[in-house]
Amino acid sequence: MTGKRILMGNEAIAFGAMKAGLQIASGYPGTPSSEVMETIISHAKKYGIYAEWATNEKVALETAVGAAYSGANTIVTMKQVGLNVASDPLMSLSYIGIKGSLVILVSDDPGPHSSQTEQDTRAFGHFSNIPVLDPSTPQEAYDMTKLAFKLSHELETPVILRTTTRVSHGCEDVLIEDIDPVTRDIEGFVKDTRWTIFPKLTAQRHPLLEELQVKMSDHFSEYFNDNTFNSITKGSSRIGIAASGVSALYAKEAIKEHSDVFSFFKSGTAYPFPEKAALKFMKGLNDLIVVEELDPYMEEQFLQIAGKYHLNINIHGKKNGSFPVSGEYDVDVVTDSINRALENIGSEDAESAAASIRLSHSVAAVKPEDIPALPIRAPTLCAGCMHRTVFYAFKKTAAKLKKQVGIDSVFSGDIGCYTLGNALPLNMVDTCLCMGAGISVAAGLSHTPEFMQGEKAKQVAFIGDSTFFHSGIAAVVSAVYNNADITIAVLDNRTTAMTGHQPHPGIGLTAMGSPAQMIDIAEVLKSCGVGMVKTIETDDLDKCMDIAAEAMEFEGPSAVVFKGKCVAICKATGQYVVDEEKCTNCKLCINQLGCPAIFSISSGIPVIQDTCSGCGLCAQICPSGAIVLKEA
């Protein structure tokens, strides 16, 4: 039913896609993008949509491309680092184009809150010659999603819908419309030489691609004239402010007491940049303040326009030090940055009344000393997480190996919950680059002893089950082929835990809940030629240590699949408590495990909280047998 609903930005995007006639959706989970697919999946059967979680972003995009070649309306979802994985097909796709419609939802993560990078997808769109829409609010995200499908179909090109964390996860009342179940009347694939990219076709298509950029820029300027996505308001001074995405909201909040003074340009079309609209806005201004998170993308566009049309205008942004060049913005950051820009303007133009304005924060400033200190809660593995058992087993095994034969160990990590194994007291992640890289990095290190004064070290690579399917298999094949002396520890908790517990090929269920062939990780490792492959449950520490030692002593590639439960989705099996009469207060359980369920106050004996999930690891390492199961 048409009406307003309180929606998260990601939910609004999903509803916008479904309203636009979405037929096929594919993606790989990654915060802050995951809820788009989750919402589509929850409504897929109702509206006749096919949705799937792919093994990685490259596969997800290629799957959506195949469907679009048949004329389907498709969407693919990922976060900004996922776009790196999908960049290979993306770059070629811009030359080929599509037949149906293809929207690529990419969520950037300024901050970053849960990512390896702060990269800016707007620049990626420019690089790949693919149009980029940049919503500021959940309502705009809904409306722009519908527009993205329309533009993709009209221009026969994929369209990137770029959001940031605060748009993806922000909530507001969103006006949505009735959604009709989709029809399956897809035209179907028609054989054509345009779908096969060879050097000759690339040479033929490249001029057309460049013509399309001009066409899109003109199209955007005409389409968005007097449109809320790209809007211009005139102020009484010769100072303008330009902003995009959620930064536009911050800027409007910062200047709300002086909104009649500044001209304001809000852009929702990041690429191609709306040059005609921007030029119209810039004429008559002496100074322009550009507000944007991450890269100085808009700032560079305005600088190019100023140079191209010989405009006498000063542009203030990241490049002249007015705004931070990295990190997430908020109203306070934007307020302070605009004030810095105004100070620069004031020193250059003493006669400008607007330049003498100083914006104030929306709330009274609070002195740091008046703020009570908050407890420090460093990221850590959950209480009872199976990964802690595996890390502890390898730590003890490595220490024993060092003592017996003098061989050090290097532990290469990966992206996932188990990245938190780097925290003290475990301290078991020596390298972490990107998804699937742990195995490849370990293999590279295994070939370098002669470059390290001949000191040989045992290389251990940790990788999760979902990441194994995402990008670990190719790394395994390469390690075996090149005879890398490494041990691979697959941490299999049967879910994609860090991004919201999505299914993967090792579970036996699809995204839509249908039964599927369960891919056995151990069998995959064997088929890749790994010399030693073992599988073990993580509930017995001694057995885990024994098999870790066996794998580390094996010459050549070895692997152990450690199976356990994700405590975030499985019920606790009991709770352990400390027997005060037996406890010697050695604090081994605290100092070696770092389990958040165990703590002590001052010199008191350890206390186990009710967040304990009953994994029993602490009981297994207690030298005095003081940690026991609580009686029912």
XYZ file of C-alpha atoms in Angstrom:
632
model
C 0.000 0.000 0.000
C 1.295 3.438 -0.962
C 2.299 5.430 2.088
C 5.096 6.321 4.456
C 7.094 3.725 6.338
C 10.079 4.126 8.632
C 12.860 2.521 6.637
C 16.599 2.191 6.810
C 18.325 3.521 3.701
C 19.241 0.008 2.609
C 15.640 -1.137 3.016
C 14.485 1.866 0.972
C 16.861 0.852 -1.835
C 15.427 -2.658 -1.819
C 11.851 -1.343 -2.034
C 12.896 1.041 -4.797
C 14.395 -1.840 -6.766
C 11.286 -3.962 -6.325
C 9.069 -1.064 -7.391
C 11.257 -0.642 -10.490
C 10.449 -4.215 -11.539
C 13.485 -6.056 -10.184
C 13.634 -9.623 -11.446
C 17.061 -10.975 -10.470
C 19.319 -9.937 -7.569
C 22.798 -11.114 -6.663
C 25.389 -9.960 -4.176
C 27.957 -10.726 -1.535
C 27.378 -9.576 2.067
C 29.447 -6.710 3.398
C 28.685 -3.968 5.897
C 27.215 -1.414 5.253
C 25.451 -2.919 2.218
C 24.042 -6.242 3.456
C 20.500 -5.180 4.332
C 19.663 -4.391 0.703
C 19.866 -8.040 -0.311
C 18.432 -9.214 3.003
C 15.322 -7.112 2.386
C 15.000 -8.287 -1.217
C 15.406 -11.914 -0.125
C 12.671 -11.550 2.503
C 10.216 -10.350 -0.194
C 11.525 -12.393 -3.148
C 8.936 -15.160 -3.182
C 6.073 -12.714 -2.685
C 7.029 -10.664 -5.724
C 8.461 -13.405 -7.940
C 12.095 -12.300 -7.699
C 15.089 -14.610 -7.884
C 17.810 -13.661 -5.367
C 21.112 -15.278 -4.468
C 24.252 -14.766 -2.417
C 27.196 -15.372 -4.725
C 30.614 -16.656 -3.649
C 32.188 -13.240 -4.206
C 31.447 -9.849 -5.767
C 33.020 -10.703 -9.129
C 30.757 -13.722 -9.484
C 27.769 -11.709 -8.259
C 28.308 -9.029 -10.904
C 28.910 -11.556 -13.683
C 25.713 -13.394 -12.708
C 23.711 -10.169 -12.862
C 25.358 -9.294 -16.186
C 24.277 -12.612 -17.707
C 20.705 -11.975 -16.618
C 20.830 -8.413 -17.974
C 22.098 -9.717 -21.331
C 18.774 -11.563 -21.485
C 16.853 -8.357 -20.863
C 16.182 -8.803 -17.140
C 16.020 -6.032 -14.562
C 18.880 -6.825 -12.205
C 20.706 -5.497 -9.165
C 24.011 -6.519 -7.596
C 25.042 -5.440 -4.081
C 28.410 -5.060 -2.368
C 30.521 -2.754 -0.203
C 33.323 -0.558 -1.508
C 36.122 -3.115 -1.127
C 33.901 -5.633 -2.891
C 33.967 -3.369 -5.922
C 37.704 -4.043 -6.110
C 36.938 -7.748 -6.511
C 34.322 -6.973 -9.152
C 36.462 -4.440 -11.006
C 37.644 -6.857 -13.704
C 34.212 -7.509 -15.248
C 33.120 -3.949 -14.434
C 35.805 -2.310 -16.559
C 34.989 -4.467 -19.585
C 31.245 -4.129 -19.052
C 31.321 -0.372 -19.616
C 32.500 -1.044 -23.206
C 29.906 -3.721 -23.881
C 26.868 -2.346 -22.078
C 23.722 -4.305 -21.246
C 20.268 -4.914 -22.659
C 17.909 -5.000 -19.684
C 18.883 -2.916 -16.686
C 21.683 -3.375 -14.174
C 22.060 -1.366 -10.969
C 25.247 -1.833 -8.954
C 24.682 -0.911 -5.315
C 28.002 -0.032 -3.662
C 28.125 1.130 -0.035
C 31.137 3.221 0.962
C 32.300 3.269 4.576
C 33.775 6.627 5.666
C 35.397 6.269 9.042
C 35.918 3.444 8.356
C 33.578 1.539 10.659
C 34.056 -1.985 9.334
C 36.361 -1.877 6.322
C 39.981 -2.038 5.264
C 39.753 1.156 3.188
C 38.021 4.526 2.894
C 37.939 4.431 -0.896
C 35.446 6.560 -2.783
C 33.228 4.844 -5.350
C 32.503 8.135 -7.114
C 36.081 8.089 -8.406
C 35.652 4.444 -9.423
C 32.605 5.374 -11.486
C 34.618 8.074 -13.227
C 37.455 5.612 -13.815
C 35.151 2.967 -15.305
C 32.924 5.410 -17.263
C 29.824 4.218 -15.436
C 27.272 6.748 -14.128
C 27.035 7.193 -10.357
C 24.060 8.409 -8.330
C 24.742 9.649 -4.794
C 21.680 9.898 -2.500
C 21.621 12.025 0.657
C 18.687 10.431 2.504
C 16.739 7.150 2.606
C 13.943 8.841 0.615
C 16.421 9.873 -2.063
C 17.894 6.377 -1.967
C 14.439 4.984 -2.777
C 13.774 7.498 -5.545
C 17.272 7.263 -7.027
C 17.083 3.460 -7.135
C 14.018 3.688 -9.354
C 15.782 6.293 -11.467
C 18.909 4.121 -11.724
C 16.894 1.297 -13.289
C 15.277 3.758 -15.715
C 18.615 5.299 -16.758
C 20.280 1.902 -17.097
C 17.550 0.709 -19.441
C 17.471 3.916 -21.501
C 21.252 4.251 -21.830
C 21.973 0.493 -22.045
C 24.681 0.837 -19.426
C 25.047 -0.267 -15.810
C 24.441 2.443 -13.210
C 26.182 2.620 -9.832
C 24.091 3.650 -6.838
C 26.656 4.798 -4.290
C 25.703 5.191 -0.653
C 27.678 5.807 2.519
C 27.216 4.293 5.962
C 24.972 7.053 7.309
C 22.661 6.867 4.292
C 22.629 3.056 4.259
C 21.923 2.741 7.978
C 20.058 6.001 8.617
C 16.275 5.797 9.081
C 13.421 8.128 8.172
C 9.829 8.106 6.957
C 10.007 7.029 3.320
C 7.108 7.384 0.910
C 6.911 4.101 -0.984
C 4.462 2.875 -3.599
C 2.569 -0.328 -4.226
C 4.697 -3.125 -5.645
C 3.339 -5.523 -8.218
C 4.718 -9.053 -8.628
C 7.150 -9.099 -11.534
C 6.358 -10.874 -14.741
C 8.808 -13.341 -16.241
C 8.454 -12.014 -19.788
C 12.185 -11.493 -20.257
C 13.115 -11.152 -23.932
C 15.862 -13.742 -23.643
C 19.420 -13.834 -24.842
C 19.933 -12.916 -28.476
C 23.266 -13.817 -30.010
C 25.201 -10.743 -31.060
C 28.888 -9.973 -31.561
C 28.565 -7.054 -29.110
C 28.538 -9.512 -26.180
C 32.001 -10.868 -26.992
C 34.748 -8.436 -26.056
C 37.838 -8.754 -28.212
C 40.480 -6.077 -28.888
C 38.809 -5.186 -32.193
C 35.438 -4.673 -30.490
C 37.078 -2.603 -27.742
C 38.672 -0.326 -30.328
C 35.305 0.078 -32.048
C 33.368 0.664 -28.834
C 35.753 3.060 -27.087
C 34.800 6.136 -29.168
C 31.138 5.274 -28.602
C 31.801 4.983 -24.896
C 33.340 8.459 -24.817
C 30.367 9.850 -26.766
C 28.087 8.232 -24.193
C 29.820 10.161 -21.404
C 28.948 13.479 -23.063
C 25.425 12.267 -23.769
C 24.965 11.203 -20.149
C 26.286 14.510 -18.806
C 23.868 16.455 -21.022
C 21.101 13.996 -20.205
C 21.705 14.431 -16.477
C 21.763 18.228 -16.716
C 18.496 18.281 -18.634
C 16.813 15.610 -16.575
C 17.793 17.122 -13.246
C 16.930 20.714 -14.092
C 14.814 21.943 -11.142
C 14.952 18.423 -9.722
C 15.503 17.832 -6.010
C 18.419 15.451 -6.674
C 20.430 18.310 -8.201
C 19.194 21.567 -6.749
C 20.362 25.181 -6.669
C 19.266 27.872 -4.225
C 20.593 31.406 -4.470
C 21.844 33.411 -1.501
C 22.490 37.088 -0.880
C 26.305 36.825 -0.911
C 28.888 35.810 -3.478
C 29.810 32.731 -1.433
C 28.475 29.356 -2.509
C 28.431 25.950 -0.852
C 28.318 22.728 -2.836
C 27.764 19.304 -1.289
C 26.743 15.756 -2.118
C 25.514 12.691 -0.287
C 24.932 12.869 3.437
C 27.394 15.793 3.605
C 24.688 17.946 2.044
C 22.545 17.385 5.148
C 25.447 18.258 7.427
C 26.133 21.443 5.464
C 22.492 22.534 5.528
C 22.374 21.964 9.276
C 25.612 23.915 9.763
C 24.373 27.015 7.889
C 20.695 26.876 8.874
C 20.886 30.205 10.760
C 22.430 31.856 7.683
C 20.832 29.826 4.885
C 19.721 33.003 3.078
C 23.313 34.214 2.845
C 24.925 31.312 0.985
C 24.061 29.981 -2.442
C 23.720 26.198 -2.204
C 24.272 23.447 -4.798
C 23.322 19.863 -3.930
C 24.435 17.218 -6.392
C 23.010 13.729 -6.511
C 24.681 12.797 -9.799
C 28.326 12.186 -9.024
C 29.303 10.940 -12.483
C 28.955 12.215 -15.120
C 29.138 15.454 -13.199
C 26.303 17.884 -14.183
C 28.575 20.478 -15.767
C 25.848 22.780 -17.095
C 24.110 23.002 -13.746
C 27.415 23.492 -11.933
C 28.475 26.253 -14.338
C 25.148 28.024 -13.867
C 25.677 27.858 -10.106
C 29.277 29.085 -10.183
C 28.674 32.184 -12.285
C 28.544 35.271 -10.092
C 30.306 33.617 -7.141
C 33.637 34.821 -5.789
C 34.144 31.826 -3.499
C 32.917 28.240 -3.456
C 33.092 25.935 -0.415
C 32.905 22.229 -1.320
C 31.646 19.794 1.340
C 32.187 16.085 0.665
C 33.460 13.019 2.501
C 36.468 10.987 1.359
C 38.015 12.067 -1.970
C 38.011 15.686 -3.265
C 35.953 14.439 -6.189
C 33.458 17.302 -6.532
C 36.176 19.814 -5.723
C 38.233 18.603 -8.686
C 35.175 18.818 -10.961
C 34.585 22.430 -9.951
C 38.275 23.253 -10.427
C 38.149 21.817 -13.952
C 35.013 23.794 -14.790
C 36.575 26.984 -13.406
C 39.644 26.452 -15.572
C 37.686 25.446 -18.652
C 35.475 28.548 -18.579
C 38.102 30.921 -17.098
C 36.017 31.722 -14.041
C 37.529 33.994 -11.392
C 36.451 31.962 -8.391
C 38.260 30.679 -5.286
C 37.459 27.081 -4.358
C 37.801 25.972 -0.737
C 37.808 22.313 0.231
C 40.257 19.552 0.990
C 42.985 20.803 -1.318
C 43.503 24.097 0.514
C 43.202 22.585 3.988
C 39.714 23.798 4.871
C 38.294 20.271 5.228
C 39.749 16.998 6.568
C 41.053 14.769 3.778
C 39.912 11.534 5.446
C 37.495 10.193 8.004
C 33.760 10.465 8.479
C 32.111 13.878 8.657
C 29.345 15.073 10.954
C 27.674 18.430 11.555
C 30.404 19.592 13.935
C 33.211 18.671 11.526
C 31.453 20.471 8.678
C 30.702 23.524 10.826
C 34.330 23.882 11.881
C 35.534 23.323 8.300
C 33.199 25.927 6.803
C 34.430 28.356 9.453
C 38.023 27.690 8.379
C 37.044 28.382 4.787
C 35.305 31.611 5.825
C 38.437 32.712 7.678
C 40.427 32.255 4.473
C 37.797 34.203 2.529
C 37.787 36.953 5.151
C 41.551 37.409 4.955
C 41.319 37.747 1.171
C 38.184 39.886 1.010
C 37.845 42.165 4.008
C 34.813 43.907 2.474
C 32.740 40.742 2.314
C 30.149 40.785 5.089
C 29.391 37.110 4.570
C 33.039 36.222 5.114
C 32.821 37.631 8.635
C 30.066 35.176 9.582
C 31.080 32.446 12.014
C 28.823 29.429 12.240
C 27.972 28.088 15.686
C 27.447 24.493 16.693
C 23.866 23.368 17.061
C 24.387 22.475 20.720
C 26.306 24.288 23.409
C 29.938 23.316 23.479
C 30.809 20.867 26.220
C 34.199 21.005 27.835
C 36.121 17.720 27.611
C 36.657 17.707 31.353
C 32.882 17.744 31.880
C 32.410 14.476 29.978
C 32.669 11.374 32.176
C 35.215 8.846 30.999
C 33.621 5.946 29.177
C 34.848 2.393 29.682
C 37.190 1.167 26.969
C 35.702 -1.793 25.140
C 38.144 -2.969 22.545
C 36.786 -5.242 19.780
C 37.096 -8.861 20.793
C 35.898 -12.319 19.861
C 32.578 -13.256 21.422
C 32.520 -15.216 24.642
C 32.739 -18.868 23.619
C 33.780 -18.171 20.022
C 35.297 -21.265 18.431
C 38.023 -19.131 16.863
C 39.530 -18.484 20.295
C 40.112 -22.216 20.776
C 41.875 -22.497 17.418
C 44.065 -19.466 18.021
C 45.004 -20.700 21.484
C 45.824 -24.175 20.154
C 48.163 -22.775 17.492
C 49.724 -20.334 19.949
C 50.638 -23.113 22.342
C 51.776 -25.394 19.524
C 53.951 -22.667 18.021
C 55.544 -21.937 21.399
C 56.335 -25.644 21.829
C 57.798 -25.835 18.322
C 59.970 -22.817 19.031
C 61.244 -24.343 22.273
C 61.943 -27.779 20.771
C 63.560 -26.945 17.431
C 63.978 -23.164 17.442
C 61.543 -22.493 14.592
C 59.384 -19.366 14.743
C 55.874 -19.186 13.345
C 54.163 -16.431 11.361
C 50.371 -16.213 11.402
C 48.701 -14.665 8.358
C 45.128 -13.607 8.972
C 42.196 -12.644 6.816
C 39.019 -10.571 6.806
C 36.268 -11.764 9.122
C 35.473 -12.209 12.803
C 38.780 -14.033 13.203
C 40.650 -10.819 12.372
C 40.001 -10.067 16.058
C 42.543 -12.759 16.876
C 45.079 -9.944 16.579
C 43.987 -8.544 19.954
C 45.848 -9.227 23.158
C 46.282 -11.579 24.854
C 45.943 -13.912 21.842
C 47.984 -11.712 19.454
C 47.698 -14.305 16.692
C 47.362 -12.238 13.503
C 50.680 -11.021 12.071
C 49.353 -10.001 8.632
C 45.924 -9.035 7.318
C 45.428 -7.578 3.833
C 42.132 -8.494 2.187
C 39.757 -11.415 1.769
C 41.582 -14.592 0.778
C 45.036 -13.001 1.030
C 46.059 -14.862 4.178
C 46.863 -18.021 2.226
C 48.684 -16.172 -0.561
C 50.701 -14.049 1.874
C 51.700 -17.139 3.851
C 52.776 -18.813 0.599
C 54.896 -15.817 -0.322
C 56.529 -15.772 3.090
C 57.293 -19.485 2.822
C 59.509 -18.817 -0.210
C 61.614 -16.119 1.474
C 63.850 -17.775 4.133
C 66.998 -16.999 2.141
C 66.083 -13.323 2.341
C 65.737 -13.485 6.122
C 69.300 -14.531 7.038
C 68.369 -18.147 6.410
C 65.945 -18.278 9.339
C 63.112 -20.577 8.379
C 59.703 -19.968 9.926
C 56.533 -22.042 9.766
C 53.724 -20.232 7.973
C 50.134 -20.590 9.179
C 47.189 -19.013 7.360
C 43.784 -18.541 8.994
C 40.699 -18.245 6.806
C 36.958 -18.450 7.465
C 34.525 -20.760 5.735
C 32.713 -18.063 3.755
C 36.001 -16.367 2.834
C 37.367 -19.732 1.708
C 34.633 -19.889 -0.924
C 34.918 -16.160 -1.670
C 38.595 -16.053 -2.670
C 40.507 -18.735 -0.824
C 40.292 -21.613 -3.289
C 42.420 -19.982 -5.995
C 45.035 -19.177 -3.350
C 45.062 -22.831 -2.249
C 45.578 -24.011 -5.821
C 48.497 -21.616 -6.275
C 50.083 -22.659 -2.958
C 49.884 -26.343 -3.871
C 51.110 -25.777 -7.417
C 54.140 -23.861 -6.136
C 54.764 -26.280 -3.242
C 54.446 -23.657 -0.516
C 55.254 -25.036 2.928
C 52.210 -23.641 4.733
C 49.479 -24.772 7.091
C 45.947 -23.610 6.334
C 43.514 -23.366 9.239
C 39.940 -23.084 8.010
C 37.692 -21.702 10.756
C 34.325 -23.206 9.861
C 31.438 -21.928 11.968
C 28.967 -22.602 9.143
C 27.951 -18.999 8.492
C 29.111 -15.626 7.210
C 29.259 -14.322 10.753
C 30.707 -10.815 10.600
C 28.200 -9.450 8.070
C 24.996 -10.841 9.553
C 25.054 -14.657 9.294
C 24.269 -15.078 5.624
C 24.452 -18.602 4.138
C 27.277 -19.786 1.881
C 27.988 -22.874 -0.283
C 29.178 -24.908 2.723
C 25.837 -24.781 4.517
C 23.416 -26.554 2.194
C 20.863 -23.725 1.957
C 20.474 -20.936 -0.601
C 19.730 -17.307 0.214
C 16.031 -17.980 -0.361
C 16.044 -20.987 1.982
C 15.977 -23.740 -0.643
C 18.019 -26.924 -0.070
C 21.287 -26.947 -1.991
C 24.285 -29.166 -2.535
C 26.597 -28.639 0.434
C 30.185 -28.114 -0.688
C 32.585 -29.901 1.667
C 35.609 -27.699 2.372
C 37.857 -30.631 3.267
C 37.038 -32.375 -0.015
C 37.762 -29.183 -1.936
C 41.151 -28.941 -0.223
C 41.912 -32.556 -1.106
C 40.868 -32.036 -4.717
C 43.255 -29.070 -4.870
C 46.083 -31.424 -3.944
C 46.742 -30.389 -0.338
C 48.954 -33.142 1.082
C 47.419 -33.401 4.533
C 43.780 -32.523 5.209
C 42.111 -33.153 8.559
C 38.769 -32.133 10.070
C 38.152 -31.695 13.787
C 35.557 -30.238 16.150
C 36.799 -27.420 18.371
C 35.298 -28.596 21.664
C 38.441 -30.533 22.685
C 41.483 -28.285 23.112
C 44.019 -31.105 23.488
C 42.918 -32.714 20.227
C 43.035 -29.337 18.484
C 46.598 -28.829 19.725
C 47.631 -32.306 18.583
C 46.260 -31.824 15.085
C 47.713 -28.305 14.871
C 51.140 -29.778 15.700
C 50.693 -32.532 13.112
C 49.795 -29.996 10.433
C 52.658 -27.635 11.286
C 55.190 -30.478 11.229
C 53.978 -31.653 7.816
C 56.291 -30.774 4.926
C 54.411 -28.954 2.192
C 50.842 -27.644 2.126
C 48.656 -28.945 4.945
C 45.195 -27.968 6.101
C 42.893 -28.443 9.062
C 39.196 -27.659 8.944
C 38.137 -26.641 12.441
C 34.390 -27.035 12.886
C 32.393 -25.294 15.588
C 29.328 -23.207 16.310
C 28.859 -19.477 15.984
C 27.727 -18.502 19.463
C 25.810 -15.538 18.058
C 23.256 -17.864 16.466
C 23.487 -20.992 18.651
C 22.063 -21.355 22.142
C 24.432 -21.574 25.077
C 25.159 -25.142 26.195
C 25.616 -24.175 29.830
C 27.514 -21.728 32.000
C 30.787 -22.182 33.824
C 31.533 -20.724 37.239
C 34.634 -20.434 39.418
C 34.930 -22.674 42.478
C 36.412 -20.188 44.944
C 37.799 -22.933 47.204
C 39.882 -24.449 44.374
C 40.899 -21.206 42.609
C 44.527 -20.189 43.218
C 43.965 -16.803 41.560
C 46.629 -17.537 38.936
C 44.489 -15.589 36.435
C 45.571 -17.865 33.593
C 42.016 -17.825 32.276
C 42.083 -14.026 32.065
C 45.644 -13.397 30.951
C 45.779 -16.010 28.175
C 42.272 -16.162 26.691
C 40.839 -12.649 26.686
C 37.298 -14.011 26.905
C 34.889 -11.109 27.595
C 32.814 -13.323 29.911
C 35.695 -13.608 32.400
C 36.904 -10.705 34.485
C 38.272 -9.852 37.906
C 38.063 -6.778 40.090
C 41.372 -5.642 41.619
C 42.928 -8.648 43.364
C 39.727 -10.669 43.512
C 39.399 -14.098 41.969
C 38.036 -14.338 38.405
C 34.293 -14.056 37.865
C 32.455 -15.624 34.946
C 29.452 -13.611 33.775
C 26.198 -15.014 32.443
C 27.356 -14.131 28.919
C 29.307 -17.401 29.098
C 28.155 -19.740 26.327
C 29.579 -22.904 27.862
C 32.417 -23.602 25.415
C 34.589 -24.870 28.282
C 37.918 -23.560 26.979
C 38.690 -21.833 30.269
C 37.947 -25.031 32.187
C 40.330 -26.953 29.940
C 43.277 -24.640 30.655
C 42.630 -24.113 34.389
C 45.541 -25.837 36.219
C 43.601 -26.247 39.469
C 40.299 -27.485 38.071
C 38.537 -24.506 39.616
C 36.286 -23.747 36.643
C 33.240 -26.009 36.628
C 29.808 -26.181 35.025
C 27.143 -24.358 36.958
C 24.535 -26.694 38.375
C 21.099 -26.341 36.865
